[in-house]
GROMACS .gro file of C-alpha atoms in nm:
model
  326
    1UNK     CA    1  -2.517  -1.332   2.816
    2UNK     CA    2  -2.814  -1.188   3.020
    3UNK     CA    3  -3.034  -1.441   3.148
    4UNK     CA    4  -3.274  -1.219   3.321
    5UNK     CA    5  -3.566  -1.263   3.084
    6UNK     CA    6  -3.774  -1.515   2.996
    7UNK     CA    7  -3.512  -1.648   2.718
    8UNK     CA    8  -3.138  -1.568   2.669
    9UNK     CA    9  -3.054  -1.299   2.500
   10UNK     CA   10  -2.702  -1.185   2.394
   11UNK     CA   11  -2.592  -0.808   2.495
   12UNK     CA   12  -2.327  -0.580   2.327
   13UNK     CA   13  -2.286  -0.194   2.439
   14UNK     CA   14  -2.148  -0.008   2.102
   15UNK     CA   15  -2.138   0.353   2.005
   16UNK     CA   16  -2.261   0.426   1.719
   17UNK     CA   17  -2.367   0.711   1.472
   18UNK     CA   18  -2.694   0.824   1.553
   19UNK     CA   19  -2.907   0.913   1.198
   20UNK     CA   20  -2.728   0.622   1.068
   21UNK     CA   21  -2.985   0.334   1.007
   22UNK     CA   22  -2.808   0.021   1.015
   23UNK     CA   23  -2.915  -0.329   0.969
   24UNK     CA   24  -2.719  -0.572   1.222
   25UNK     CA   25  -2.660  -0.937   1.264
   26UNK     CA   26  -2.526  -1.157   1.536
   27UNK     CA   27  -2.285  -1.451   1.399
   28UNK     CA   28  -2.238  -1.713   1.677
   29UNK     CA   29  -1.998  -1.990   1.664
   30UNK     CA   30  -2.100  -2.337   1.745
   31UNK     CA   31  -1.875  -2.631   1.737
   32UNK     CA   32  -1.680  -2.490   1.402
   33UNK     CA   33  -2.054  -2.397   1.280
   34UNK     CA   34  -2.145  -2.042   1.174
   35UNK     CA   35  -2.518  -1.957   1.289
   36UNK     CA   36  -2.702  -1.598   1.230
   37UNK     CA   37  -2.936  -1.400   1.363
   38UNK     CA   38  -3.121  -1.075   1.335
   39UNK     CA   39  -2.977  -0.821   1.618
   40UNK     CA   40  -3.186  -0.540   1.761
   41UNK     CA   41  -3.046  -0.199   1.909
   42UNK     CA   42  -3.155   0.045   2.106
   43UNK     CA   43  -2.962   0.356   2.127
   44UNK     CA   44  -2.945   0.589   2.461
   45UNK     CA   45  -3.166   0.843   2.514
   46UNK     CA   46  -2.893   1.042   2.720
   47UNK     CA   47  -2.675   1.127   2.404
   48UNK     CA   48  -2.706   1.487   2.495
   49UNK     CA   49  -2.679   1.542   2.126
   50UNK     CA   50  -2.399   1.447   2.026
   51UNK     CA   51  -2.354   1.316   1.687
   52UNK     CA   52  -2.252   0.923   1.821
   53UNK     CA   53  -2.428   0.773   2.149
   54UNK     CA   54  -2.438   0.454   2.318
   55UNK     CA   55  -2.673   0.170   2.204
   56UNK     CA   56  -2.716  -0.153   2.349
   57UNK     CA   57  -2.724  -0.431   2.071
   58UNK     CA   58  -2.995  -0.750   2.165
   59UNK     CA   59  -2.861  -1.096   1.956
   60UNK     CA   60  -3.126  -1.356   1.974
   61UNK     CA   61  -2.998  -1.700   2.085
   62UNK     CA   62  -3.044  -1.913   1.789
   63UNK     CA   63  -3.262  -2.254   1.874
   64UNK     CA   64  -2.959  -2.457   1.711
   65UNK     CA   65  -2.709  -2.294   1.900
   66UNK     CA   66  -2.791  -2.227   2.260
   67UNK     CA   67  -2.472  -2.191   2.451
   68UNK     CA   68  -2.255  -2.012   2.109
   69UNK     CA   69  -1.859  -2.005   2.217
   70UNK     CA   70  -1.794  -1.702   2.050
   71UNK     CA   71  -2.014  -1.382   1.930
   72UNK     CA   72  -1.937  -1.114   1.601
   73UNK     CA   73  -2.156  -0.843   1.503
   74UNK     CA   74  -2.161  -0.750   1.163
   75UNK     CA   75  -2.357  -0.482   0.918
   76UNK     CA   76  -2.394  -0.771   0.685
   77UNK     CA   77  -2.472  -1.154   0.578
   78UNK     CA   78  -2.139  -1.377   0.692
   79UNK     CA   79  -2.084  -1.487   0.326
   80UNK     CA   80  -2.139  -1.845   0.147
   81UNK     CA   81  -1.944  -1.745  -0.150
   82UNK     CA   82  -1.586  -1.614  -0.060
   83UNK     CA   83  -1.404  -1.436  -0.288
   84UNK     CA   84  -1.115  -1.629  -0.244
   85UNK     CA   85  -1.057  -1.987  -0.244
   86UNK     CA   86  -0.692  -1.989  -0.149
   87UNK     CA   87  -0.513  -1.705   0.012
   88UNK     CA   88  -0.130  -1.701   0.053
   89UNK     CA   89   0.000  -1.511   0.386
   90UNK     CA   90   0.308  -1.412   0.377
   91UNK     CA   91   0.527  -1.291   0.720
   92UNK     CA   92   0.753  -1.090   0.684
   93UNK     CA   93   0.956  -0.934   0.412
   94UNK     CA   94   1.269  -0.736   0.561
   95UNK     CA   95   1.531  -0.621   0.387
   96UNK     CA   96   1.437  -0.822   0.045
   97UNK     CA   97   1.593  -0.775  -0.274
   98UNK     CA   98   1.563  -1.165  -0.402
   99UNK     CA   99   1.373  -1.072  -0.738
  100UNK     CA  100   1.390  -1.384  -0.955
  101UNK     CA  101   1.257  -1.619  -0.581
  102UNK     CA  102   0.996  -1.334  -0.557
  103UNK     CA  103   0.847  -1.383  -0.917
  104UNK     CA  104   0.923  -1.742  -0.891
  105UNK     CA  105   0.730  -1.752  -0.577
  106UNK     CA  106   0.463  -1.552  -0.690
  107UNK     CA  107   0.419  -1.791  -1.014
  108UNK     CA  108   0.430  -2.098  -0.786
  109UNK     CA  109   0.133  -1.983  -0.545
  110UNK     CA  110  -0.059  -1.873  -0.874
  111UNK     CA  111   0.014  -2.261  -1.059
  112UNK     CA  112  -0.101  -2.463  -0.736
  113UNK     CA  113  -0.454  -2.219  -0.711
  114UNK     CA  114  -0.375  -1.887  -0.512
  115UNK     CA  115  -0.559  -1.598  -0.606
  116UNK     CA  116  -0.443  -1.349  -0.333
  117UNK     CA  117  -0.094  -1.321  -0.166
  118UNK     CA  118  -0.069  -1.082   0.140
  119UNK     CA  119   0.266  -0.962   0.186
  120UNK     CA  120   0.324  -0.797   0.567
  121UNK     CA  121   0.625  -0.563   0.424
  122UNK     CA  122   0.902  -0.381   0.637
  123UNK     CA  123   1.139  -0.310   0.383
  124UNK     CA  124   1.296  -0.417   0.027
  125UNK     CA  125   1.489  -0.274  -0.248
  126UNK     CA  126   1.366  -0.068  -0.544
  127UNK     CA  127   1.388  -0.389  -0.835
  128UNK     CA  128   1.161  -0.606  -0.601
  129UNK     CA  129   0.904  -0.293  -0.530
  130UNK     CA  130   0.877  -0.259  -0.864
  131UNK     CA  131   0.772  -0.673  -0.864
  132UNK     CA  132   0.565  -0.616  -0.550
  133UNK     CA  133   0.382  -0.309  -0.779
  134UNK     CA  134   0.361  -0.522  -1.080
  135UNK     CA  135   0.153  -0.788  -0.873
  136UNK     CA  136  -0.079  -0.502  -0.633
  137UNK     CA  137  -0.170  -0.380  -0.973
  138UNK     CA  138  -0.294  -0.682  -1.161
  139UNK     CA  139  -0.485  -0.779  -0.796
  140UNK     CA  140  -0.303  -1.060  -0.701
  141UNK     CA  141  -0.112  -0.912  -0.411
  142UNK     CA  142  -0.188  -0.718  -0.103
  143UNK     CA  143   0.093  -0.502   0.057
  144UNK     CA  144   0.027  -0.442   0.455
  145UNK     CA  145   0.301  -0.219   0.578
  146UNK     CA  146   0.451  -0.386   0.820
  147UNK     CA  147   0.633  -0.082   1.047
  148UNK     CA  148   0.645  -0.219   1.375
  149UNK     CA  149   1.030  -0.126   1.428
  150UNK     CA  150   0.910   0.208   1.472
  151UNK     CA  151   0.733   0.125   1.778
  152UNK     CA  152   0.912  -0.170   1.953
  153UNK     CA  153   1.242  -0.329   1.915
  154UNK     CA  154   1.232  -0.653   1.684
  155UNK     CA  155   1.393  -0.922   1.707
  156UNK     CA  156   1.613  -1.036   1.369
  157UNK     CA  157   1.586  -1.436   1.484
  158UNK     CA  158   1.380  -1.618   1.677
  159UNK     CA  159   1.623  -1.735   1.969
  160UNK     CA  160   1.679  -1.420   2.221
  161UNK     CA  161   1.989  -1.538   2.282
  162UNK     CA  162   2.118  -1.490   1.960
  163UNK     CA  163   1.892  -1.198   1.788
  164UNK     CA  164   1.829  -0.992   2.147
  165UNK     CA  165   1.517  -0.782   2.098
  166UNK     CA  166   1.207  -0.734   2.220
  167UNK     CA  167   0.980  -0.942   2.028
  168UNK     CA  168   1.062  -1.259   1.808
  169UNK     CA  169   1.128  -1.249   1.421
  170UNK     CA  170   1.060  -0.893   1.295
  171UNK     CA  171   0.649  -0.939   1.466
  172UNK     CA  172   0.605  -1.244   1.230
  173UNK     CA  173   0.342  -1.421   1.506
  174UNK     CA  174   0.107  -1.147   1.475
  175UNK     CA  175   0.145  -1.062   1.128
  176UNK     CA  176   0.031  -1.432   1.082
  177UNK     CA  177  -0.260  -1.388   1.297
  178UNK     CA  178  -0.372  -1.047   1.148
  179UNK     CA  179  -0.356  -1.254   0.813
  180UNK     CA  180  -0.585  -1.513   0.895
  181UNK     CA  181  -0.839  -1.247   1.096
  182UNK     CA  182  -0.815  -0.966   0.788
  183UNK     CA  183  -0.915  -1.299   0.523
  184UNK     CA  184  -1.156  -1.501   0.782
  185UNK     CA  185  -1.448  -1.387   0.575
  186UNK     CA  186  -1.243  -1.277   0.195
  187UNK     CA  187  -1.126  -1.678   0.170
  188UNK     CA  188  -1.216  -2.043   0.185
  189UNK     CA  189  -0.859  -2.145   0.332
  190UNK     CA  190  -0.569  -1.950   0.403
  191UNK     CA  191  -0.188  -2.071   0.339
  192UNK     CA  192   0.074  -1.959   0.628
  193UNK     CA  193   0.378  -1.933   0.423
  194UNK     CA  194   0.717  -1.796   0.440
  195UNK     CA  195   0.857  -1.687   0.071
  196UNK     CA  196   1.084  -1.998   0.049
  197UNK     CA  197   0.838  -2.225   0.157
  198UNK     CA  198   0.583  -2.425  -0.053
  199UNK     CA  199   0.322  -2.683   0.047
  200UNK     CA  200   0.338  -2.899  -0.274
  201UNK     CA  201   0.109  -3.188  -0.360
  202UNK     CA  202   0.292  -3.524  -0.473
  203UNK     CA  203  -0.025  -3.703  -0.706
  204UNK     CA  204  -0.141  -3.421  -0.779
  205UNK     CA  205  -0.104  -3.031  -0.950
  206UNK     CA  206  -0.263  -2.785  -0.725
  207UNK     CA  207  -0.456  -2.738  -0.338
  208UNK     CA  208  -0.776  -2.784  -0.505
  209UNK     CA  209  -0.756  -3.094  -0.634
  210UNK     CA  210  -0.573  -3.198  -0.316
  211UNK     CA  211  -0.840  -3.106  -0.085
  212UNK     CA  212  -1.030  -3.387  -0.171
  213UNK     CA  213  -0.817  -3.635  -0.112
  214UNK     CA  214  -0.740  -3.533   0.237
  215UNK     CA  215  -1.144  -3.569   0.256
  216UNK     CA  216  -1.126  -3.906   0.168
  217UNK     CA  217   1.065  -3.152  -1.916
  218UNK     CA  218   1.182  -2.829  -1.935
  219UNK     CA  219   1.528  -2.632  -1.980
  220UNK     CA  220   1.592  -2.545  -1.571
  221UNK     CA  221   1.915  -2.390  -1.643
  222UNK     CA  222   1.718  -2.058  -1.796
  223UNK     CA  223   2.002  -1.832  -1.942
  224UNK     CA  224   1.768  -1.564  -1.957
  225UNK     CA  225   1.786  -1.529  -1.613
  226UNK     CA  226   2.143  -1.539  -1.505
  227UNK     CA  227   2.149  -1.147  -1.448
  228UNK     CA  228   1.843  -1.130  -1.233
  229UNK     CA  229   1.914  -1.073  -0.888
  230UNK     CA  230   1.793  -1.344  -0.672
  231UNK     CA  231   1.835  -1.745  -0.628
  232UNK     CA  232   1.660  -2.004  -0.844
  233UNK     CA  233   1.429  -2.224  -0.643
  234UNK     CA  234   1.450  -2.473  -0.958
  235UNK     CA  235   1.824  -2.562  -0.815
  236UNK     CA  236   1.675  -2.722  -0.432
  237UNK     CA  237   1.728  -3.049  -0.525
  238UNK     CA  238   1.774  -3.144  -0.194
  239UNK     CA  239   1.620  -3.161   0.156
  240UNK     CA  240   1.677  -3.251   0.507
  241UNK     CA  241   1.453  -3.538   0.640
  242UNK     CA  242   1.162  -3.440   0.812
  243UNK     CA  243   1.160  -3.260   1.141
  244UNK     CA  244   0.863  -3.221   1.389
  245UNK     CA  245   0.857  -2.839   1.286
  246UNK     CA  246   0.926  -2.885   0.895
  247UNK     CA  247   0.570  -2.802   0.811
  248UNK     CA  248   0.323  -2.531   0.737
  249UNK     CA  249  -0.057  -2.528   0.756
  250UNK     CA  250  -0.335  -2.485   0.491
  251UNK     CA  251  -0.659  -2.360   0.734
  252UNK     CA  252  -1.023  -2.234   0.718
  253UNK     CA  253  -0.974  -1.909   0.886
  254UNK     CA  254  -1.275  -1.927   1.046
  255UNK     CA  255  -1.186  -2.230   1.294
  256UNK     CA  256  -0.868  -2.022   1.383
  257UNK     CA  257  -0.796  -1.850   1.725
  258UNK     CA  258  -0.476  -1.823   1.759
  259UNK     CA  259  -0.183  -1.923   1.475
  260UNK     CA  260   0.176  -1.933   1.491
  261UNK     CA  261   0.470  -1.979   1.294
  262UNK     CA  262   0.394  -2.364   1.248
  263UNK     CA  263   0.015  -2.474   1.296
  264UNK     CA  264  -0.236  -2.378   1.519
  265UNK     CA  265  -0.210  -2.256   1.873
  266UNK     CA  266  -0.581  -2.296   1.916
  267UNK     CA  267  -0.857  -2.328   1.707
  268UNK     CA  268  -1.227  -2.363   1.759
  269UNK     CA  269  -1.209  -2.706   1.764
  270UNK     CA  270  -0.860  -2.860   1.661
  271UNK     CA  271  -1.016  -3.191   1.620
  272UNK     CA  272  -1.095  -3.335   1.407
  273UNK     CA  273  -1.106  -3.039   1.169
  274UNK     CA  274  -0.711  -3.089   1.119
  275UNK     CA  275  -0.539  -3.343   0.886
  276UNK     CA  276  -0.145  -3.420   0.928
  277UNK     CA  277  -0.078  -3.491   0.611
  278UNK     CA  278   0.116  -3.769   0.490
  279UNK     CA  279   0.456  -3.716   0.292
  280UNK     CA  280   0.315  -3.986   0.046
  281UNK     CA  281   0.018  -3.690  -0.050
  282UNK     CA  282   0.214  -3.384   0.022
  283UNK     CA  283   0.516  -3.233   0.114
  284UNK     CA  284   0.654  -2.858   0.281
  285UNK     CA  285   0.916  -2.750   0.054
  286UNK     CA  286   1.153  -2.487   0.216
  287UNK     CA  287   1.411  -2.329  -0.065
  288UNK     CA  288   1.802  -2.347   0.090
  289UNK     CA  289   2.069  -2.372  -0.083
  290UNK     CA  290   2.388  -2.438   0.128
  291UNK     CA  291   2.321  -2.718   0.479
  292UNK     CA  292   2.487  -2.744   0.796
  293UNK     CA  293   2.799  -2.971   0.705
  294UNK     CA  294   2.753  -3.357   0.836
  295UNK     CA  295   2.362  -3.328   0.766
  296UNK     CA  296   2.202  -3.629   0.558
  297UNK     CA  297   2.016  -3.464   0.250
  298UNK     CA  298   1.791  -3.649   0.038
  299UNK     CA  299   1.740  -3.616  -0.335
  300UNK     CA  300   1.386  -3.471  -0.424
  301UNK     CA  301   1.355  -3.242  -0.736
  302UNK     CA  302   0.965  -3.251  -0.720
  303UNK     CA  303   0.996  -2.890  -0.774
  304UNK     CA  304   1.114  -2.928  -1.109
  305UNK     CA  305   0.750  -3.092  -1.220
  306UNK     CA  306   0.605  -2.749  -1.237
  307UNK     CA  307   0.899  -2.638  -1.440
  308UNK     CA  308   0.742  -2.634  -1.771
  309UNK     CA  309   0.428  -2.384  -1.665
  310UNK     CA  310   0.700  -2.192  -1.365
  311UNK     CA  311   0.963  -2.096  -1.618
  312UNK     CA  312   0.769  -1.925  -1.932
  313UNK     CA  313   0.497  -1.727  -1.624
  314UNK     CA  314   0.848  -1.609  -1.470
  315UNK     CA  315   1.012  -1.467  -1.751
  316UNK     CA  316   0.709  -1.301  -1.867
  317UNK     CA  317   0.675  -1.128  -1.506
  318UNK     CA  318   1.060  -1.049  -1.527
  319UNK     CA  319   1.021  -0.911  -1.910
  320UNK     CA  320   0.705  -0.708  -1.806
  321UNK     CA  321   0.936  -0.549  -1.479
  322UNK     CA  322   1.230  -0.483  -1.743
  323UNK     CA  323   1.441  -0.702  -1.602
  324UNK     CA  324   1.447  -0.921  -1.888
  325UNK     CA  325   1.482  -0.878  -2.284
  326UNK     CA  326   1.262  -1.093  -2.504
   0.00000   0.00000   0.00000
């Protein structure tokens, strides 16, 4: 901020490429509140000439936003219309070869109103690669390739005592974060996810239609199947009660600062953009199929509601991979 002038004026120093004629804008954040402004730049006269030089970028300070919190420059209009209403984020898949809970995953996301899944990949087997290609190539997934092993030691759990490494969970915090940075501008609202994990709505279908209330039978036993590799999330009958970390977070991206594996480390401002949901409107739904012994389990086979539009979209994936005759 240089307040040597007779208003305030915003400074960045950039390099940049010199017979390039670029058109820049300042987005500053206000309160949750995206304002923009035409940004002026000057670049060095002492470039010696070389192809790049410095330039000093001048943002105006908006009327309605006179002390911003945060500062982007971009080559182009922050966008109204996102491409994406609902993007799935998905950290991390190691050592994966559960096909039939990848297509039924997939299929799941796609029924309650994803339209992109970003899979942060280390490593899988050849039958789910040729899933993960079946999905990259109709548009509906985006591989990032996850190879952070090559350049620190990862963790394999997420107590040190048990999994020693040197960072937790195969990188999954920033893998999260990159998520939510790479779609802040792509999607409306971005779904932090784990593949056995679903945020399902109880009165209603899909995220869409539950979004506004926050504001305010089929043959399971699919024989078809019984040679895919891979568990059937249509069997979770059964869950634990509640626990203060049993959740996952739908979020604008563009409130977010800082995620983690559950919710929000900090946000622009947490309140009161955030809504705990109640289990009456919705409920996280995380796949397991064998408990600690002793644990009280309650019966909830919600899942099964989406049965009769999950089962004929997965065998249609699975017949399409060749993993499945008609």
């Amino acid at each position: 901020m240089d307040h040597r002038f007779r208003e305030k004026e915003i400074k960045m120093i950039a390099i940049v490429l010199r017979d390039e004629k670029v058109t820049y804008r300042c987005v500053m954040c206000c309160e949750g509140r995206n304002v923009t402004s035409p940004a002026d730049y000057t670049i060095h006269s002492d470039h010696f000439t070389f192809e790049y030089g410095t330039a000093t970028i001048t943002c105006q300070i908006d009327s309605s936003c006179s002390t911003p919190t945060h500062v982007a420059l971009t080559a182009r209009d922050v966008p109204a219309v996102f491409p994406y209403s609902f993007t799935v984020c998905i950290s991390v898949m190691y050592d994966y070869k559960n096909v039939l809970g990848l297509v039924q995953a997939m299929e799941m996301f796609r029924l309650l109103g994803a339209q992109r899944v970003v899979i942060y990949k280390t490593n899988c087997d050849s039958d789910t690669q040729k899933v993960l290609d079946y999905y990259v190539k109709r548009g509906f997934v985006e591989i990032i390739p996850w190879t952070i092993k090559k350049h620190i030691n990862v963790s394999s759990g997420w107590k040190k005592a048990l999994s020693p490494g040197q960072l937790h969970y195969y990188g999954q915090i920033p893998a999260l974060n990159d998520c939510v940075y790479r779609y802040m501008y792509q999607s409306r609202y971005v779904a932090l996810h784990d593949m056995d994990e679903l945020i399902l709505p109880l009165k209603v279908k899909n995220w869409m239609d539950l979004l506004p209330e926050l504001d305010a039978k089929a043959d399971y036993e699919q024989q078809k199947w019984k040679n895919v590799q891979g568990t059937n999330i249509l069997k979770c009958t059964e869950r634990i009660p509640n626990s203060f970390d049993n959740y996952k977070i739908i979020v604008s991206p563009r409130l977010v600062l800082q995620a983690t594996v559950h919710g929000l480390v900090e946000s622009v401002k947490l309140r009161p953009y955030t809504v705990r949901v109640k289990n009456s409107i919705a409920r996280m739904y995380h796949m397991k199929f064998s408990y600690p012994t002793n644990t009280d389990l309650i019966r909830d086979d919600h899942l099964n509601d989406y049965a009769e539009d999950l089962i004929p979209a997965v065998s249609k994936v699975l017949q399409d991979c060749g993993f499945i005759k008609d």
